[in-house]
PDB file of C-alpha atoms in Angstrom:
ATOM      1  CA  UNK A 968       0.393   6.292  32.949  1.00  0.00           C
ATOM      2  CA  UNK A 969      -1.053   3.569  30.733  1.00  0.00           C
ATOM      3  CA  UNK A 970      -3.654   4.622  28.164  1.00  0.00           C
ATOM      4  CA  UNK A 971      -5.980   2.279  26.351  1.00  0.00           C
ATOM      5  CA  UNK A 972      -5.982   2.438  22.586  1.00  0.00           C
ATOM      6  CA  UNK A 973      -9.339   3.090  20.898  1.00  0.00           C
ATOM      7  CA  UNK A 974     -11.251  -0.145  20.272  1.00  0.00           C
ATOM      8  CA  UNK A 975     -10.645  -0.222  16.475  1.00  0.00           C
ATOM      9  CA  UNK A 976      -6.896   0.143  17.089  1.00  0.00           C
ATOM     10  CA  UNK A 977      -6.975  -2.544  19.770  1.00  0.00           C
ATOM     11  CA  UNK A 978      -8.893  -4.951  17.542  1.00  0.00           C
ATOM     12  CA  UNK A 979      -6.534  -4.303  14.643  1.00  0.00           C
ATOM     13  CA  UNK A 980      -3.505  -4.779  16.882  1.00  0.00           C
ATOM     14  CA  UNK A 981      -4.880  -8.070  18.171  1.00  0.00           C
ATOM     15  CA  UNK A 982      -5.609  -9.273  14.645  1.00  0.00           C
ATOM     16  CA  UNK A 983      -2.081  -8.393  13.580  1.00  0.00           C
ATOM     17  CA  UNK A 984      -0.572 -10.227  16.526  1.00  0.00           C
ATOM     18  CA  UNK A 985      -2.378 -13.377  15.434  1.00  0.00           C
ATOM     19  CA  UNK A 986      -1.330 -13.217  11.791  1.00  0.00           C
ATOM     20  CA  UNK A 987       1.876 -14.978  10.801  1.00  0.00           C
ATOM     21  CA  UNK A 988       4.500 -12.855   9.139  1.00  0.00           C
ATOM     22  CA  UNK A 989       4.432 -15.006   6.037  1.00  0.00           C
ATOM     23  CA  UNK A 990       5.835 -12.317   3.756  1.00  0.00           C
ATOM     24  CA  UNK A 991       9.038 -11.915   5.767  1.00  0.00           C
ATOM     25  CA  UNK A 992      12.083 -13.832   4.655  1.00  0.00           C
ATOM     26  CA  UNK A 993      12.215 -16.860   2.414  1.00  0.00           C
ATOM     27  CA  UNK A 994      14.493 -17.362  -0.526  1.00  0.00           C
ATOM     28  CA  UNK A 995      13.796 -16.069  -3.994  1.00  0.00           C
ATOM     29  CA  UNK A 996      13.228 -19.655  -5.186  1.00  0.00           C
ATOM     30  CA  UNK A 997      10.041 -19.664  -3.067  1.00  0.00           C
ATOM     31  CA  UNK A 998       8.643 -16.556  -4.686  1.00  0.00           C
ATOM     32  CA  UNK A 999       6.406 -16.631  -7.735  1.00  0.00           C
ATOM     33  CA  UNK A1000       7.937 -14.943 -10.761  1.00  0.00           C
ATOM     34  CA  UNK A1001       5.008 -12.510 -10.918  1.00  0.00           C
ATOM     35  CA  UNK A1002       5.883 -11.239  -7.435  1.00  0.00           C
ATOM     36  CA  UNK A1003       8.320  -8.515  -8.547  1.00  0.00           C
ATOM     37  CA  UNK A1004       6.083  -7.281 -11.334  1.00  0.00           C
ATOM     38  CA  UNK A1005       3.023  -7.336  -9.099  1.00  0.00           C
ATOM     39  CA  UNK A1006       4.668  -5.008  -6.600  1.00  0.00           C
ATOM     40  CA  UNK A1007       4.770  -2.294  -9.251  1.00  0.00           C
ATOM     41  CA  UNK A1008       1.270  -2.720 -10.695  1.00  0.00           C
ATOM     42  CA  UNK A1009      -0.307   0.679 -10.278  1.00  0.00           C
ATOM     43  CA  UNK A1010      -2.423   3.229 -12.076  1.00  0.00           C
ATOM     44  CA  UNK A1011      -1.760   5.755  -9.326  1.00  0.00           C
ATOM     45  CA  UNK A1012       1.459   7.480  -8.256  1.00  0.00           C
ATOM     46  CA  UNK A1013       2.234   5.042  -5.434  1.00  0.00           C
ATOM     47  CA  UNK A1014       2.047   1.322  -4.663  1.00  0.00           C
ATOM     48  CA  UNK A1015      -1.575   0.306  -5.135  1.00  0.00           C
ATOM     49  CA  UNK A1016      -1.446  -2.430  -2.469  1.00  0.00           C
ATOM     50  CA  UNK A1017      -0.080  -0.077   0.191  1.00  0.00           C
ATOM     51  CA  UNK A1018      -2.606   2.578  -0.807  1.00  0.00           C
ATOM     52  CA  UNK A1019      -5.570   0.203  -0.611  1.00  0.00           C
ATOM     53  CA  UNK A1020      -4.353  -1.359   2.639  1.00  0.00           C
ATOM     54  CA  UNK A1021      -3.909   2.074   4.229  1.00  0.00           C
ATOM     55  CA  UNK A1022      -7.412   3.178   3.213  1.00  0.00           C
ATOM     56  CA  UNK A1023      -8.918  -0.094   4.472  1.00  0.00           C
ATOM     57  CA  UNK A1024      -7.045   0.071   7.782  1.00  0.00           C
ATOM     58  CA  UNK A1025      -8.150   3.593   8.696  1.00  0.00           C
ATOM     59  CA  UNK A1026     -11.592   3.437   7.075  1.00  0.00           C
ATOM     60  CA  UNK A1027     -13.298   3.913  10.468  1.00  0.00           C
ATOM     61  CA  UNK A1028     -11.850   7.447  10.689  1.00  0.00           C
ATOM     62  CA  UNK A1029     -13.250  10.434   8.760  1.00  0.00           C
ATOM     63  CA  UNK A1030     -10.989  11.404   5.867  1.00  0.00           C
ATOM     64  CA  UNK A1031      -9.987  15.016   5.224  1.00  0.00           C
ATOM     65  CA  UNK A1032      -7.667  14.495   2.264  1.00  0.00           C
ATOM     66  CA  UNK A1033      -6.683  11.663  -0.053  1.00  0.00           C
ATOM     67  CA  UNK A1034      -4.143  12.130  -2.826  1.00  0.00           C
ATOM     68  CA  UNK A1035      -3.354   8.867  -4.607  1.00  0.00           C
ATOM     69  CA  UNK A1036      -0.749  10.470  -6.865  1.00  0.00           C
ATOM     70  CA  UNK A1037       1.128  12.008  -3.947  1.00  0.00           C
ATOM     71  CA  UNK A1038       0.361   9.075  -1.654  1.00  0.00           C
ATOM     72  CA  UNK A1039      -1.078  11.075   1.240  1.00  0.00           C
ATOM     73  CA  UNK A1040      -4.094  10.243   3.404  1.00  0.00           C
ATOM     74  CA  UNK A1041      -5.079  12.678   6.157  1.00  0.00           C
ATOM     75  CA  UNK A1042      -7.841  11.900   8.618  1.00  0.00           C
ATOM     76  CA  UNK A1043      -9.903  14.248  10.690  1.00  0.00           C
ATOM     77  CA  UNK A1044     -10.018  13.913  14.466  1.00  0.00           C
ATOM     78  CA  UNK A1045     -11.534  10.629  15.586  1.00  0.00           C
ATOM     79  CA  UNK A1046     -12.794   9.967  19.107  1.00  0.00           C
ATOM     80  CA  UNK A1047     -13.641   6.403  20.014  1.00  0.00           C
ATOM     81  CA  UNK A1048     -17.160   6.355  21.554  1.00  0.00           C
ATOM     82  CA  UNK A1049     -15.685   4.327  24.439  1.00  0.00           C
ATOM     83  CA  UNK A1050     -13.049   7.052  25.091  1.00  0.00           C
ATOM     84  CA  UNK A1051     -14.779  10.362  24.276  1.00  0.00           C
ATOM     85  CA  UNK A1052     -12.133  12.412  26.137  1.00  0.00           C
ATOM     86  CA  UNK A1053      -9.389  11.320  23.762  1.00  0.00           C
ATOM     87  CA  UNK A1054      -9.081  11.787  20.008  1.00  0.00           C
ATOM     88  CA  UNK A1055      -6.573  10.955  17.275  1.00  0.00           C
ATOM     89  CA  UNK A1056      -5.689  12.240  13.847  1.00  0.00           C
ATOM     90  CA  UNK A1057      -3.478  10.386  11.350  1.00  0.00           C
ATOM     91  CA  UNK A1058      -1.408  11.164   8.296  1.00  0.00           C
ATOM     92  CA  UNK A1059      -0.433   8.145   6.216  1.00  0.00           C
ATOM     93  CA  UNK A1060       2.172   8.602   3.488  1.00  0.00           C
ATOM     94  CA  UNK A1061       2.887   6.010   0.807  1.00  0.00           C
ATOM     95  CA  UNK A1062       6.285   7.027  -0.497  1.00  0.00           C
ATOM     96  CA  UNK A1063       7.090   4.641  -3.349  1.00  0.00           C
ATOM     97  CA  UNK A1064       5.667   2.452  -6.102  1.00  0.00           C
ATOM     98  CA  UNK A1065       7.318  -0.632  -4.592  1.00  0.00           C
ATOM     99  CA  UNK A1066       5.777  -2.644  -1.776  1.00  0.00           C
ATOM    100  CA  UNK A1067       8.481  -2.148   0.845  1.00  0.00           C
ATOM    101  CA  UNK A1068       8.406  -1.382   4.552  1.00  0.00           C
ATOM    102  CA  UNK A1069      10.236   1.915   4.058  1.00  0.00           C
ATOM    103  CA  UNK A1070       7.638   3.014   1.494  1.00  0.00           C
ATOM    104  CA  UNK A1071       5.115   3.698   4.263  1.00  0.00           C
ATOM    105  CA  UNK A1072       5.051   6.307   7.012  1.00  0.00           C
ATOM    106  CA  UNK A1073       2.306   6.860   9.594  1.00  0.00           C
ATOM    107  CA  UNK A1074       2.247   9.971  11.776  1.00  0.00           C
ATOM    108  CA  UNK A1075      -0.297  10.501  14.518  1.00  0.00           C
ATOM    109  CA  UNK A1076      -1.542  13.356  16.658  1.00  0.00           C
ATOM    110  CA  UNK A1077      -3.423  12.827  19.888  1.00  0.00           C
ATOM    111  CA  UNK A1078      -5.403  15.156  22.106  1.00  0.00           C
ATOM    112  CA  UNK A1079      -7.118  14.725  25.447  1.00  0.00           C
ATOM    113  CA  UNK A1080     -10.017  16.783  26.737  1.00  0.00           C
ATOM    114  CA  UNK A1081      -9.105  18.666  29.902  1.00  0.00           C
ATOM    115  CA  UNK A1082     -11.815  20.894  31.371  1.00  0.00           C
ATOM    116  CA  UNK A1083     -13.547  21.261  28.008  1.00  0.00           C
ATOM    117  CA  UNK A1084     -10.363  22.101  26.080  1.00  0.00           C
ATOM    118  CA  UNK A1085      -8.534  19.759  23.715  1.00  0.00           C
ATOM    119  CA  UNK A1086      -4.877  19.586  24.757  1.00  0.00           C
ATOM    120  CA  UNK A1087      -2.093  17.974  22.732  1.00  0.00           C
ATOM    121  CA  UNK A1088      -0.802  14.743  24.215  1.00  0.00           C
ATOM    122  CA  UNK A1089       1.990  12.393  23.142  1.00  0.00           C
ATOM    123  CA  UNK A1090       1.333   9.462  20.837  1.00  0.00           C
ATOM    124  CA  UNK A1091       3.145   6.297  21.821  1.00  0.00           C
ATOM    125  CA  UNK A1092       5.675   5.310  19.163  1.00  0.00           C
ATOM    126  CA  UNK A1093       4.374   1.744  19.394  1.00  0.00           C
ATOM    127  CA  UNK A1094       0.944   2.930  18.207  1.00  0.00           C
ATOM    128  CA  UNK A1095       2.152   4.262  14.842  1.00  0.00           C
ATOM    129  CA  UNK A1096       4.589   1.357  14.427  1.00  0.00           C
ATOM    130  CA  UNK A1097       1.759  -1.121  14.958  1.00  0.00           C
ATOM    131  CA  UNK A1098      -0.426   0.720  12.428  1.00  0.00           C
ATOM    132  CA  UNK A1099       2.410   0.558   9.900  1.00  0.00           C
ATOM    133  CA  UNK A1100       2.732  -3.188  10.536  1.00  0.00           C
ATOM    134  CA  UNK A1101      -1.013  -3.688  10.079  1.00  0.00           C
ATOM    135  CA  UNK A1102      -0.998  -1.771   6.780  1.00  0.00           C
ATOM    136  CA  UNK A1103       2.083  -3.613   5.491  1.00  0.00           C
ATOM    137  CA  UNK A1104       0.627  -7.008   6.384  1.00  0.00           C
ATOM    138  CA  UNK A1105      -2.663  -6.139   4.685  1.00  0.00           C
ATOM    139  CA  UNK A1106      -0.807  -4.891   1.574  1.00  0.00           C
ATOM    140  CA  UNK A1107       1.206  -8.123   1.385  1.00  0.00           C
ATOM    141  CA  UNK A1108      -2.008 -10.128   1.715  1.00  0.00           C
ATOM    142  CA  UNK A1109      -3.607  -8.105  -1.106  1.00  0.00           C
ATOM    143  CA  UNK A1110      -0.553  -8.743  -3.305  1.00  0.00           C
ATOM    144  CA  UNK A1111      -0.608 -12.488  -2.539  1.00  0.00           C
ATOM    145  CA  UNK A1112      -4.313 -12.663  -3.431  1.00  0.00           C
ATOM    146  CA  UNK A1113      -3.701 -10.804  -6.696  1.00  0.00           C
ATOM    147  CA  UNK A1114      -0.844 -13.147  -7.643  1.00  0.00           C
ATOM    148  CA  UNK A1115      -2.871 -16.236  -6.757  1.00  0.00           C
ATOM    149  CA  UNK A1116      -5.553 -15.021  -9.119  1.00  0.00           C
TER     150      UNK A1116
END
């Protein structure tokens, strides 16, 4: 059975599909010298670009907990007004001070309303993978803007 993603997820997924993956690949000669140092610029316990990108990406959801030193963002249940019988909850973990793909983990929970009761339902792996891609792309864009001045 095919389920539609909530509109904010769908819009974010579409935007990501249209963005080039400019930060992937390329030799070190193409990178500005400030690039390595910029990836570690932080006054919090985790990578500041990943942290900011994660907060920006899920800003439409109510937040329950944010811990910038531990790198954890937990949302409350969010139901898209267009799909009121389905809701999602996310936990985003920023695991490192470096801007790397393996420094980010998104976990999701999903429930559907059946006869007035919220029942756990599976989250498609592609949904959390796409959210991770969106956050990583946004973090790379933030880093590029900071380097460019």
